[in-house]
Short mmCIF file of C-alpha atoms in Angstrom, two decimals:
data_model
loop_
_atom_site.label_atom_id
_atom_site.label_comp_id
_atom_site.label_asym_id
_atom_site.label_seq_id
_atom_site.Cartn_x
_atom_site.Cartn_y
_atom_site.Cartn_z
CA MET A 1 0.21 -0.24 -0.48
CA MET A 2 1.64 3.83 -0.67
CA ASP A 3 2.33 6.01 2.08
CA LEU A 4 -0.57 7.10 3.16
CA ASP A 5 0.55 10.10 5.10
CA SER A 6 3.73 11.68 2.44
CA LYS A 7 2.50 14.71 1.87
CA GLY A 8 4.35 14.61 -1.89
CA LYS A 9 5.72 18.03 -2.70
CA GLY A 10 3.99 19.63 -0.51
CA MET A 11 1.62 21.25 -2.40
CA PRO A 12 -1.77 21.38 0.06
CA PHE A 13 -5.30 20.56 -2.30
CA GLU A 14 -7.32 23.64 -1.16
CA PHE A 15 -11.47 23.16 -0.84
CA TYR A 16 -13.92 25.45 -3.30
CA GLY A 17 -17.28 24.73 -3.37
CA ALA A 18 -19.60 27.08 -6.48
CA TYR A 19 -23.32 27.66 -6.60
CA TYR A 20 -24.64 28.13 -9.99
CA PRO A 21 -27.24 31.12 -9.92
CA PRO A 22 -29.73 30.98 -12.89
CA ILE A 23 -30.17 33.49 -15.42
CA TYR A 24 -32.32 33.88 -18.19
CA SER A 25 -30.80 34.01 -21.42
CA LYS A 26 -33.89 35.47 -23.65
CA LEU A 27 -32.87 32.26 -26.46
CA LYS A 28 -36.35 29.81 -26.52
CA ALA A 29 -37.09 26.42 -29.12
CA LYS A 30 -40.15 25.49 -29.42
CA ASN A 31 -39.00 23.14 -32.49
CA LEU A 32 -35.65 20.97 -32.80
CA ARG A 33 -34.96 23.82 -36.07
CA GLU A 34 -34.80 26.09 -33.31
CA LEU A 35 -33.71 24.29 -30.56
CA VAL A 36 -30.12 24.02 -32.85
CA ILE A 37 -30.25 27.34 -33.62
CA GLY A 38 -30.76 28.09 -29.45
CA ILE A 39 -27.64 25.42 -29.04
CA ARG A 40 -25.80 27.32 -31.81
CA ASN A 41 -26.17 30.64 -29.90
CA ALA A 42 -26.03 29.90 -25.93
CA ASP A 43 -22.83 30.93 -24.26
CA LYS A 44 -20.38 28.35 -22.83
CA TYR A 45 -22.06 28.86 -19.10
CA SER A 46 -26.00 27.97 -21.08
CA LEU A 47 -24.63 25.08 -21.78
CA PHE A 48 -22.70 23.30 -18.76
CA TYR A 49 -26.27 24.26 -17.04
CA HIS A 50 -28.46 22.33 -19.61
CA VAL A 51 -25.80 19.33 -19.84
CA PHE A 52 -23.71 18.61 -16.77
CA HIS A 53 -26.45 20.74 -14.43
CA PRO A 54 -28.60 17.82 -14.34
CA ILE A 55 -25.09 15.82 -11.68
CA PHE A 56 -27.41 17.57 -8.91
CA SER A 57 -29.86 14.85 -7.54
CA SER A 58 -31.68 18.77 -6.79
CA HIS A 59 -31.87 19.23 -10.48
CA LEU A 60 -34.30 16.66 -11.45
CA ILE A 61 -34.31 14.78 -14.30
CA PRO A 62 -35.49 11.01 -15.45
CA GLU A 63 -31.34 8.16 -14.91
CA GLU A 64 -32.77 7.77 -18.46
CA TYR A 65 -31.78 10.43 -20.05
CA SER A 66 -28.77 12.64 -18.75
CA ASN A 67 -29.03 16.10 -20.16
CA ASP A 68 -31.67 18.71 -20.10
CA PHE A 69 -31.75 18.47 -23.42
CA ALA A 70 -32.20 14.56 -24.50
CA HIS A 71 -35.67 14.98 -21.54
CA TRP A 72 -36.48 17.57 -23.25
CA ILE A 73 -36.44 15.99 -27.07
CA ALA A 74 -38.65 12.71 -25.18
CA GLU A 75 -40.88 14.28 -22.80
CA ASN A 76 -42.31 17.48 -25.60
CA LEU A 77 -41.34 16.00 -29.14
CA GLY A 78 -41.57 11.99 -28.62
CA TYR A 79 -38.45 11.89 -30.31
CA LYS A 80 -36.90 8.81 -27.61
CA GLU A 81 -34.71 7.04 -30.02
CA LEU A 82 -32.56 10.85 -30.71
CA ALA A 83 -32.41 11.79 -27.19
CA GLU A 84 -30.56 9.06 -26.58
CA LEU A 85 -28.58 9.84 -28.32
CA VAL A 86 -27.85 13.65 -27.73
CA SER A 87 -27.89 11.40 -23.84
CA ASP A 88 -25.32 9.49 -25.16
CA ILE A 89 -23.08 12.31 -26.15
CA PRO A 90 -19.59 11.39 -23.91
CA GLY A 91 -18.08 14.34 -21.23
CA ALA A 92 -15.33 13.19 -19.53
CA GLU A 93 -12.03 14.65 -20.10
CA PRO A 94 -10.84 16.48 -22.26
CA ARG A 95 -13.73 17.36 -23.58
CA THR A 96 -14.95 20.72 -23.37
CA VAL A 97 -19.36 22.29 -23.86
CA GLU A 98 -17.40 23.66 -26.96
CA ASP A 99 -17.14 19.75 -27.85
CA ILE A 100 -20.42 18.56 -26.12
CA ARG A 101 -21.99 21.77 -28.74
CA LYS A 102 -20.01 20.41 -31.85
CA ASP A 103 -22.28 17.10 -31.16
CA LEU A 104 -25.06 18.29 -30.66
CA ILE A 105 -25.90 19.88 -34.07
CA GLU A 106 -23.92 17.70 -35.20
CA ILE A 107 -26.96 15.13 -34.28
CA LEU A 108 -29.77 17.27 -34.14
CA GLU A 109 -29.33 19.70 -37.38
CA PRO A 110 -29.67 16.92 -39.86
CA ARG A 111 -33.25 15.96 -38.41
CA ALA A 112 -34.18 19.66 -37.64
CA ASP A 113 -37.61 19.79 -38.46
CA ASP A 114 -40.78 22.03 -37.40
CA LYS A 115 -42.98 19.61 -35.42
CA ILE A 116 -44.20 22.26 -32.22
CA ALA A 117 -42.72 20.53 -28.86
CA LEU A 118 -45.84 20.06 -26.55
CA TYR A 119 -44.09 23.68 -24.49
CA PRO A 120 -40.66 25.69 -25.55
CA PHE A 121 -37.63 24.38 -24.33
CA VAL A 122 -36.44 27.93 -22.38
CA PHE A 123 -32.51 27.72 -22.22
CA ILE A 124 -30.92 29.42 -18.66
CA SER A 125 -28.16 30.37 -18.24
CA CYS A 126 -25.06 30.50 -15.44
CA ARG A 127 -22.37 32.56 -13.46
CA PRO A 128 -20.89 30.08 -11.50
CA ILE A 129 -20.01 31.46 -7.22
CA VAL A 130 -16.88 30.37 -6.30
CA TYR A 131 -16.46 30.04 -2.66
CA LYS A 132 -13.79 28.86 -0.07
CA THR A 133 -14.10 26.02 2.13
CA ASN A 134 -12.40 24.60 4.98
CA TYR A 135 -11.36 22.21 4.14
CA SER A 136 -7.84 20.59 3.00
CA ALA A 137 -5.42 18.11 2.26
CA ASN A 138 -1.89 17.82 2.84
CA THR A 139 -1.28 14.08 2.47
CA LEU A 140 -3.09 11.25 0.14
CA ALA A 141 -4.75 10.14 3.84
CA GLU A 142 -6.48 13.14 4.83
CA PHE A 143 -7.69 13.78 0.65
CA LEU A 144 -9.30 10.00 0.96
CA ASP A 145 -11.32 11.26 3.72
CA LEU A 146 -12.23 15.02 2.69
CA ILE A 147 -13.89 13.46 -0.82
CA GLN A 148 -15.93 11.51 1.41
CA GLN A 149 -17.66 14.40 3.83
CA ILE A 150 -16.75 17.72 1.02
CA PRO A 151 -19.84 19.63 0.27
CA SER A 152 -21.51 18.10 -3.53
CA ARG A 153 -21.19 21.61 -5.06
CA SER A 154 -17.10 21.31 -4.03
CA LEU A 155 -17.03 17.58 -5.33
CA VAL A 156 -18.44 18.78 -8.98
CA TRP A 157 -16.83 21.88 -8.75
CA HIS A 158 -12.94 20.36 -8.92
CA PHE A 159 -14.10 17.50 -10.49
CA VAL A 160 -16.55 18.64 -13.11
CA ALA A 161 -17.13 22.51 -13.47
CA LYS A 162 -13.84 24.23 -13.66
CA ARG A 163 -12.56 21.66 -16.50
CA VAL A 164 -15.52 21.79 -18.61
CA LEU A 165 -15.59 25.29 -18.92
CA GLY A 166 -12.59 25.85 -19.97
CA TYR A 167 -11.20 27.16 -16.66
CA SER A 168 -8.33 24.45 -16.73
CA LYS A 169 -7.84 21.34 -18.89
CA ARG A 170 -7.89 18.33 -16.10
CA ASN A 171 -9.93 17.81 -12.82
CA ASP A 172 -8.56 19.42 -9.72
CA PHE A 173 -8.22 15.81 -8.29
CA SER A 174 -5.87 14.06 -11.25
CA GLU A 175 -4.35 17.34 -11.33
CA TRP A 176 -2.93 17.23 -8.04
CA ILE A 177 -2.77 13.90 -7.83
CA GLU A 178 0.28 12.90 -10.32
CA MET A 179 1.83 16.91 -9.40
CA ASN A 180 1.73 16.06 -5.33
CA PHE A 181 2.69 12.68 -5.64
CA GLY A 182 3.68 11.08 -9.45
CA LEU A 183 0.73 9.12 -9.72
CA THR A 184 -0.38 8.60 -13.24
CA ASP A 185 -2.29 6.21 -12.82
CA VAL A 186 -4.68 6.82 -10.35
CA ALA A 187 -4.86 10.24 -12.09
CA GLU A 188 -5.44 8.65 -15.89
CA ALA A 189 -8.05 6.47 -14.12
CA LEU A 190 -10.36 9.29 -12.04
CA SER A 191 -9.66 11.19 -15.47
CA LYS A 192 -11.68 8.04 -17.40
CA LEU A 193 -15.02 9.42 -15.23
CA ASP A 194 -17.63 10.21 -17.64
CA PRO A 195 -19.69 13.57 -15.85
CA GLN A 196 -22.10 14.00 -18.48
CA THR A 197 -23.54 10.68 -17.05
CA TYR A 198 -24.31 10.98 -13.76
CA VAL A 199 -27.25 12.90 -12.54
CA ASN A 200 -26.93 12.53 -9.10
CA GLU A 201 -23.89 13.59 -7.41
CA GLU A 202 -23.58 11.54 -4.69
CA ILE A 203 -22.95 8.46 -7.15
CA LEU A 204 -20.51 10.65 -8.92
CA ARG A 205 -18.63 11.06 -5.70
CA LYS A 206 -19.02 7.35 -5.58
CA ASP A 207 -17.00 6.16 -8.02
CA ILE A 208 -14.38 8.62 -7.69
CA ILE A 209 -13.74 6.95 -3.84
CA LYS A 210 -13.13 3.69 -5.37
CA THR A 211 -11.20 4.88 -7.70
CA LEU A 212 -9.41 6.39 -5.55
CA GLU A 213 -9.85 3.19 -3.41
CA ARG A 214 -8.25 0.66 -6.16
CA GLY A 215 -5.22 3.56 -6.85
CA LEU A 216 -4.34 3.99 -3.14
CA LEU A 217 -5.34 1.17 -1.28
CA LYS A 218 -3.21 -1.52 -3.67
#
């Protein structure tokens, strides 16, 4: 087993969290054709909100559809197969919301029609409000313990939001583990988790913990 009490190069991990207050973007779509136009014109925060924000259990979305676009296409237009295609768009590293935008347009544009939805899709944007928490890890043992108790807002900020919004090229956990301890394999294993497939942050937390335990406790 690795020395979990090691401080590596001495760089502590400071945990931050973030809120994403919704902002009305004035973009709406009543059919697929207008949805494509909206996706093309929406800012990156709006794409983040609709594709990755459902990871918070408070957002309440059925498990079979992992993002708001897929849910709307299925429930308001009745296009189940198309909804599954949109739900299956990958979001793991190093992909960002701009990669997601390209995928969505590529899938939806050839199928865009004028069938009117039961309810319009309203594009919501947001701006992250970041705050520092009281949590800080100096060793791998402290890090493993804190991952199990930090607020979900902190977990998602470091593992999802910063990377997909382009603030960093990699999730912060992998970055710290590799930079401070040289644990490339553990960092790579974490990076393979796809946050776009989760609609509950606690399930993501469990998978992160399992990945860390497999790498650190062997």
